[in-house]
CSV table of C-alpha atoms in Angstrom, one decimal:
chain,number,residue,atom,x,y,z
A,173,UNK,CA,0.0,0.0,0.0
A,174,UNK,CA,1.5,3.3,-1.1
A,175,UNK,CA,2.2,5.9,1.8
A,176,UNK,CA,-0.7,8.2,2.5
A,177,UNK,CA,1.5,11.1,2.7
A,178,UNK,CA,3.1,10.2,-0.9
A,179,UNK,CA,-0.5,9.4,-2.5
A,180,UNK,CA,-2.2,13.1,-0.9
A,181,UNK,CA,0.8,15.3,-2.8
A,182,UNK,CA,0.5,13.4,-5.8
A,183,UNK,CA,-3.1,14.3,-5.9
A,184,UNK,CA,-2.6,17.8,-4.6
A,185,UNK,CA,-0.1,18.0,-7.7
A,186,UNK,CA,-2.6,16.4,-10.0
A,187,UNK,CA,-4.7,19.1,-8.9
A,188,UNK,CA,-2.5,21.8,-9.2
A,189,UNK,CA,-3.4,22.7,-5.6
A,190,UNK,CA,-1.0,23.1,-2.5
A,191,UNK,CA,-1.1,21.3,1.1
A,192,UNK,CA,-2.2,22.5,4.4
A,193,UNK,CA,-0.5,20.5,6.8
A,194,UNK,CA,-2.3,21.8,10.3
A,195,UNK,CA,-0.9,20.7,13.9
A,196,UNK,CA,-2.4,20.2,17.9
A,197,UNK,CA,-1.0,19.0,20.7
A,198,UNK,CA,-2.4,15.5,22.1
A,199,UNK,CA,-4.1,16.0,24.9
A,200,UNK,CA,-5.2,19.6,25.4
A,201,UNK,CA,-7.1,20.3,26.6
A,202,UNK,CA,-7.9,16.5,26.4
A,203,UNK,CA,-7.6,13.3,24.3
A,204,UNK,CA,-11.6,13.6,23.0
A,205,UNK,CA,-11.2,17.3,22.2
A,206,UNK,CA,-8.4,15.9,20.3
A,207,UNK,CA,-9.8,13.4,18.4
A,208,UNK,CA,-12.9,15.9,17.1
A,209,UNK,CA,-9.9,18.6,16.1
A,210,UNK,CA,-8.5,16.2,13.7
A,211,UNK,CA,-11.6,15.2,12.3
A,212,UNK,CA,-12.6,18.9,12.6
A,213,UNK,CA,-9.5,20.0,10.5
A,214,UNK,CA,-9.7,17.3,7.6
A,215,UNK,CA,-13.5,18.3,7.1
A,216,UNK,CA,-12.2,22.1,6.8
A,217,UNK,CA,-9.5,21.8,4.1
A,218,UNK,CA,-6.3,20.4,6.0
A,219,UNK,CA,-4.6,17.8,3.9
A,220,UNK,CA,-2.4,16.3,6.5
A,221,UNK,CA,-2.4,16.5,10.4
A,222,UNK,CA,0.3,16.4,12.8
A,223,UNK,CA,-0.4,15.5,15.9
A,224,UNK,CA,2.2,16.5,19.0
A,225,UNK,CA,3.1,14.2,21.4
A,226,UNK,CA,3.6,16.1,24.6
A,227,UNK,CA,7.0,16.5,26.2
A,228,UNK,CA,8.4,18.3,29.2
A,229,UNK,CA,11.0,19.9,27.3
A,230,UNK,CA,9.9,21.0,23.8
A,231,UNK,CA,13.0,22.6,22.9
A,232,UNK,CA,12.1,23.5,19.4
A,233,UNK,CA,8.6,25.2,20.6
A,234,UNK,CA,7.7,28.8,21.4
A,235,UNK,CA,5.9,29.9,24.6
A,236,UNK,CA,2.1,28.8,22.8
A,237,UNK,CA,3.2,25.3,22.0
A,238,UNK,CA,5.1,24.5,25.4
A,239,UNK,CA,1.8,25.6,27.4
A,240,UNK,CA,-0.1,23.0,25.3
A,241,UNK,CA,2.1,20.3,26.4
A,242,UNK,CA,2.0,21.5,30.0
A,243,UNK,CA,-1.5,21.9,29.9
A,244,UNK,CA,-1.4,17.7,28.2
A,245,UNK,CA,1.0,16.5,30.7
A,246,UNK,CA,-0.9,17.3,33.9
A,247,UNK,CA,-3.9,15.0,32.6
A,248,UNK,CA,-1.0,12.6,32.5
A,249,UNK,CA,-1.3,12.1,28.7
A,250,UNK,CA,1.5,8.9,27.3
A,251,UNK,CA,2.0,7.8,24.4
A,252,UNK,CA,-0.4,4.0,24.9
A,253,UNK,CA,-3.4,6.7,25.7
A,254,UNK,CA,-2.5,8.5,22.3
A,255,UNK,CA,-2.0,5.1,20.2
A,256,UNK,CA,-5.8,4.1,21.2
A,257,UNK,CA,-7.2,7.7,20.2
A,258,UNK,CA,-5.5,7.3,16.9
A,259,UNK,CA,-7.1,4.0,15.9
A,260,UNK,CA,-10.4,5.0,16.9
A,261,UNK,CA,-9.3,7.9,14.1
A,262,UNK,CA,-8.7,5.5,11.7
A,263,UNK,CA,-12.1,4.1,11.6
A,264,UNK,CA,-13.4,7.4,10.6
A,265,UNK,CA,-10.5,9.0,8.3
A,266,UNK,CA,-7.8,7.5,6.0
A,267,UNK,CA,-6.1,10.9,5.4
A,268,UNK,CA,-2.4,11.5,6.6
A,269,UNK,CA,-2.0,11.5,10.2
A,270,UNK,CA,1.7,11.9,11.7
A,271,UNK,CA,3.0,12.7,15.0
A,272,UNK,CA,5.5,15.1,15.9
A,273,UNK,CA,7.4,14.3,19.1
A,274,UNK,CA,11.3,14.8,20.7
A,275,UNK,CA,13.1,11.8,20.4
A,276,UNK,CA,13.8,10.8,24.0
A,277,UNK,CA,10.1,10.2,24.5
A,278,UNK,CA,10.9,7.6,21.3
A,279,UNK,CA,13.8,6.2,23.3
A,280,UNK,CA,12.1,6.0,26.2
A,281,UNK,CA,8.7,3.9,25.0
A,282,UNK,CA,11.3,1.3,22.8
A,283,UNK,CA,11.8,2.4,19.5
A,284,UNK,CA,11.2,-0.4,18.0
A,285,UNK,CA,7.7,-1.0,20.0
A,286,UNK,CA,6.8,3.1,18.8
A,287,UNK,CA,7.3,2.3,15.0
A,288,UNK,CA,5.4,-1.4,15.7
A,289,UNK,CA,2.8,0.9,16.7
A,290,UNK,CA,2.6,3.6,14.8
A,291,UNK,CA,1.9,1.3,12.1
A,292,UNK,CA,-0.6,-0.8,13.7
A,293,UNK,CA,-2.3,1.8,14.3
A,294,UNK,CA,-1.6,3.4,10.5
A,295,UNK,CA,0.5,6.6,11.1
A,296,UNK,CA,2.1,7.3,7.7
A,297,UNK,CA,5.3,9.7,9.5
A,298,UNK,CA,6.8,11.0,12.2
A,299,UNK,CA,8.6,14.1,13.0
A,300,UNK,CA,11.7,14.1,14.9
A,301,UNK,CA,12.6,17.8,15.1
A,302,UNK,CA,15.3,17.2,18.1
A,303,UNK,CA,17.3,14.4,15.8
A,304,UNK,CA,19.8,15.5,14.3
A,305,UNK,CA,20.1,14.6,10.6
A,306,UNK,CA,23.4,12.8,10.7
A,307,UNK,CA,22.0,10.7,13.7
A,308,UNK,CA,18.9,9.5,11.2
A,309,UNK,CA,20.3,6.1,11.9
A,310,UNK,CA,18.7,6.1,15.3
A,311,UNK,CA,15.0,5.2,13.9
A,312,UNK,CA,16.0,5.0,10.3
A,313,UNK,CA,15.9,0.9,10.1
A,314,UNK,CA,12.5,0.8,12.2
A,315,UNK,CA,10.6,3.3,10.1
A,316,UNK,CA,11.7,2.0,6.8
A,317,UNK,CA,10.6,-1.5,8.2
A,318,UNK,CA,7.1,-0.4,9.1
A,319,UNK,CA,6.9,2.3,5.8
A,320,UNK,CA,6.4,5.3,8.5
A,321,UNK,CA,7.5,8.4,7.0
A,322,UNK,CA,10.7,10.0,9.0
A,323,UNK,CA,10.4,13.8,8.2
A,324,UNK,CA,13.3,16.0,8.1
A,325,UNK,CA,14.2,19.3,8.7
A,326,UNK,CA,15.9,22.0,7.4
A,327,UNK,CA,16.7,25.5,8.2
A,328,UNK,CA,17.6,28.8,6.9
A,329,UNK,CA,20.7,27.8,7.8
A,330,UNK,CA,21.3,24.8,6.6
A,331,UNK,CA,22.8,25.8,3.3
A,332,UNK,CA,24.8,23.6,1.5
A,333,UNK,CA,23.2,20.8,3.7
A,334,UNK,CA,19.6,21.2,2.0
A,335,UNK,CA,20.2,18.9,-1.2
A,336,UNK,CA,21.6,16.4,1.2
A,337,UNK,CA,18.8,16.3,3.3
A,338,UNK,CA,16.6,16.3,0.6
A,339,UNK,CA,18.1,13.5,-1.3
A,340,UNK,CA,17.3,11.4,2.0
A,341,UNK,CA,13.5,12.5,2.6
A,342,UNK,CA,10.4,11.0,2.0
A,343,UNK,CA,7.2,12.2,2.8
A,344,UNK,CA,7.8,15.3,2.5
A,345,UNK,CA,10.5,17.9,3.8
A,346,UNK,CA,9.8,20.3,6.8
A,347,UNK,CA,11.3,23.7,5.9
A,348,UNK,CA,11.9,25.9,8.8
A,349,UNK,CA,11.0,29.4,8.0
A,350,UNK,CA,12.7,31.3,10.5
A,351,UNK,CA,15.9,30.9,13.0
A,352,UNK,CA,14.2,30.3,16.6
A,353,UNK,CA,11.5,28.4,18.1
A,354,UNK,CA,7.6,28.0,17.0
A,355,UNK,CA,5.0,30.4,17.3
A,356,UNK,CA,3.1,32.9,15.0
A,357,UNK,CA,5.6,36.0,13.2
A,358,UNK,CA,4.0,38.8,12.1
A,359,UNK,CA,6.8,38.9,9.2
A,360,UNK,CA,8.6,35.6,7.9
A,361,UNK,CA,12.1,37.6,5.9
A,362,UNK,CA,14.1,34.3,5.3
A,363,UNK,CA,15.0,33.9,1.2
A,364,UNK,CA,13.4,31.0,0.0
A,365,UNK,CA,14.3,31.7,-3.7
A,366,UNK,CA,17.9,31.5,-2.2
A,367,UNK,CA,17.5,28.4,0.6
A,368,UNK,CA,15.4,26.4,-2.2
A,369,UNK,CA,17.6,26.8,-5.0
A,370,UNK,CA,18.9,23.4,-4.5
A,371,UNK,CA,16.1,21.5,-5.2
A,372,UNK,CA,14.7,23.4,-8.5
A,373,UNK,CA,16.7,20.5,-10.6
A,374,UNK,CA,16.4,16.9,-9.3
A,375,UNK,CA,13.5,14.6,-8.2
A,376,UNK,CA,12.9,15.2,-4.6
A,377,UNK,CA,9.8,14.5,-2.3
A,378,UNK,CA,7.8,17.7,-1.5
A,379,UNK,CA,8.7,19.9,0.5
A,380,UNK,CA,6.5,22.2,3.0
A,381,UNK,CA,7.4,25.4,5.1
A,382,UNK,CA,6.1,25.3,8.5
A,383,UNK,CA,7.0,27.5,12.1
A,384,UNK,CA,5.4,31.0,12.4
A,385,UNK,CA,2.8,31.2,9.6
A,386,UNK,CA,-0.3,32.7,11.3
A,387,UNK,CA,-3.4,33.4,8.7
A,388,UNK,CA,-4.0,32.5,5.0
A,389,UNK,CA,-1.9,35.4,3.5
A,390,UNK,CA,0.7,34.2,4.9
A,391,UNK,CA,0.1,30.7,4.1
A,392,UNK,CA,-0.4,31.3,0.4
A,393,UNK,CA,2.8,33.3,0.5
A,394,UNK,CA,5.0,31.1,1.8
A,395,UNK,CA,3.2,28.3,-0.4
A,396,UNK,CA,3.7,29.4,-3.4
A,397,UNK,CA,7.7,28.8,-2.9
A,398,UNK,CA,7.0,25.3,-2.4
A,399,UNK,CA,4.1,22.3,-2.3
A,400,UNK,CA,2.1,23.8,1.0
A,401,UNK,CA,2.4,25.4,4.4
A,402,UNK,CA,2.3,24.3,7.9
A,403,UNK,CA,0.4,25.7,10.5
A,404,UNK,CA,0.6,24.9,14.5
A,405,UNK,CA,1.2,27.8,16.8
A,406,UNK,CA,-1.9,29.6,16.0
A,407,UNK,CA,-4.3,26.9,15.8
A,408,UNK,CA,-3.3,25.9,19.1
A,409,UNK,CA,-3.7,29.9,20.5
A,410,UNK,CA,-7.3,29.0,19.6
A,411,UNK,CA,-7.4,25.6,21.6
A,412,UNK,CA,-6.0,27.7,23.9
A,413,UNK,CA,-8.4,30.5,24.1
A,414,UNK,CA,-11.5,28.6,23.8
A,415,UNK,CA,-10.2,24.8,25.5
A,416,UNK,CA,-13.3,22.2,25.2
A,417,UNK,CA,-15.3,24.8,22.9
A,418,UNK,CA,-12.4,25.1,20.1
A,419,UNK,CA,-13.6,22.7,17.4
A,420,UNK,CA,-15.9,25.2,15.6
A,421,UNK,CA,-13.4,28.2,15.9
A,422,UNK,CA,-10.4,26.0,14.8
A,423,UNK,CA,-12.7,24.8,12.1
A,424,UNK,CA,-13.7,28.3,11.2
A,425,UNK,CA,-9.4,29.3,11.1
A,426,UNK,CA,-8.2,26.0,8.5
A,427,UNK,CA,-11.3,27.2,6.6
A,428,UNK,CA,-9.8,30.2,6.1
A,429,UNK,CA,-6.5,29.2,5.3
A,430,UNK,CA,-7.9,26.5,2.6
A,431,UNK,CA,-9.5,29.3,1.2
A,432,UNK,CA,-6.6,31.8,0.9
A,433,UNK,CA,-4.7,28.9,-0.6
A,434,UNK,CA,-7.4,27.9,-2.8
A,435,UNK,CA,-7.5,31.7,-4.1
């Protein structure tokens, strides 16, 4: 069975339309909220859905995202409890579903035993945004086994290092908009003409920007650099904001974005 992530941007290019990858933290305010977000966000426009595994020290998250896992963590929120929301997911959506997560929390539940699960349970990729690329080796073997997606990163920094990466990736690739941590930016300056250059000639797997985009004009900007847009920080401001009752205003938000990208 091809990978869910592969077959949506094959479509998405068939259609001549870009992705919106959309993210929230598992968990918060609880695991049911959750589970209605997701199915909340596919039925407004998002292609894919990340889903964050909550961790003490989200290193790579801004101040809205590290609440979120806070807020998770004191329901005591583990990975076993996430891995039985997500199959009750699958028996109402076959879209891509991934999880975003630090890799210690991957260490610490048996890697092997995370990847047997994630595809029992049919996650199509992971994203490891603490692993270094040159340590891929870590949960390369066990995803390849299972066909989950590992996601890379790359930043504006990463230069010369970009058609490296990218000659690696499947899935797609996870382009860092800015330097720094998540969370919504009023202004996103990085040259993506310049950082993408690399990948205009050769056959690489998609590639999406994500960190900081806030509302559909920004989304269709940075979009039309690549195949789609991530967004996280400020759907999760809403989850913040309106907790239990956040379904119909996140709904509302991804609507808005499918539209701008749509435009």
């Amino acid at each position: 069975m091809k990978n869910r992530i592969d077959a949506c941007f094959e479509a998405l290019k068939a259609e001549g339309r870009k992705a919106l990858v959309t993210f929230v933290t598992a968990g918060d305010p609880d695991l049911a909220t959750t589970e209605n977000l997701v199915t909340e966000m596919f039925d407004s426009g998002a292609d894919l859905v990340e889903i964050g595994v909550p961790f003490s020290d989200p290193i790579a998250e801004g101040g809205t995202i590290q609440r979120a896992s806070l807020r998770s963590l004191k329901h005591n929120t583990n990975l076993d409890q996430i891995f039985e929301m997500l199959s009750r997911l699958r028996d109402t959506t076959d879209k891509p579903i991934l999880l975003m997560m630090y890799i210690n929390t991957v260490f610490r539940y048996g890697t092997e035993k995370f990847f047997d699960n994630c595809k029992k349970v049919q996650i199509d990729g992971v994203i490891i945004p603490d692993m270094p690329f040159e340590e891929r080796d870590e949960v390369k073997e066990y995803a390849e086994k299972t066909g989950v997606r590992s996601i890379y990163l790359v930043a504006p920094t990463s230069k010369e290092r970009v058609k490296m990466i990218a000659e690696e990736s499947k899935g797609f690739l996870y382009i860092v908009s800015s330097l720094g941590v998540t969370g919504t930016r009023s202004e996103i300056s990085t040259d993506f003409d310049k950082l993408l250059a690399p990948l205009k000639e050769g056959n690489y797997c998609p590639a999406c920007i994500g960190f900081g985009i806030s509302n559909g004009e920004q989304a269709k900007k940075m979009a039309s650099y690549c195949d789609g847009c991530i967004i996280g920080s400020a759907i999760v401001n809403i989850v913040e904001k309106y907790g239990k009752d956040s379904i119909q205003p996140v709904g509302e938000f991804v609507k808005s974005v499918r539209e701008a990208l749509d435009s």
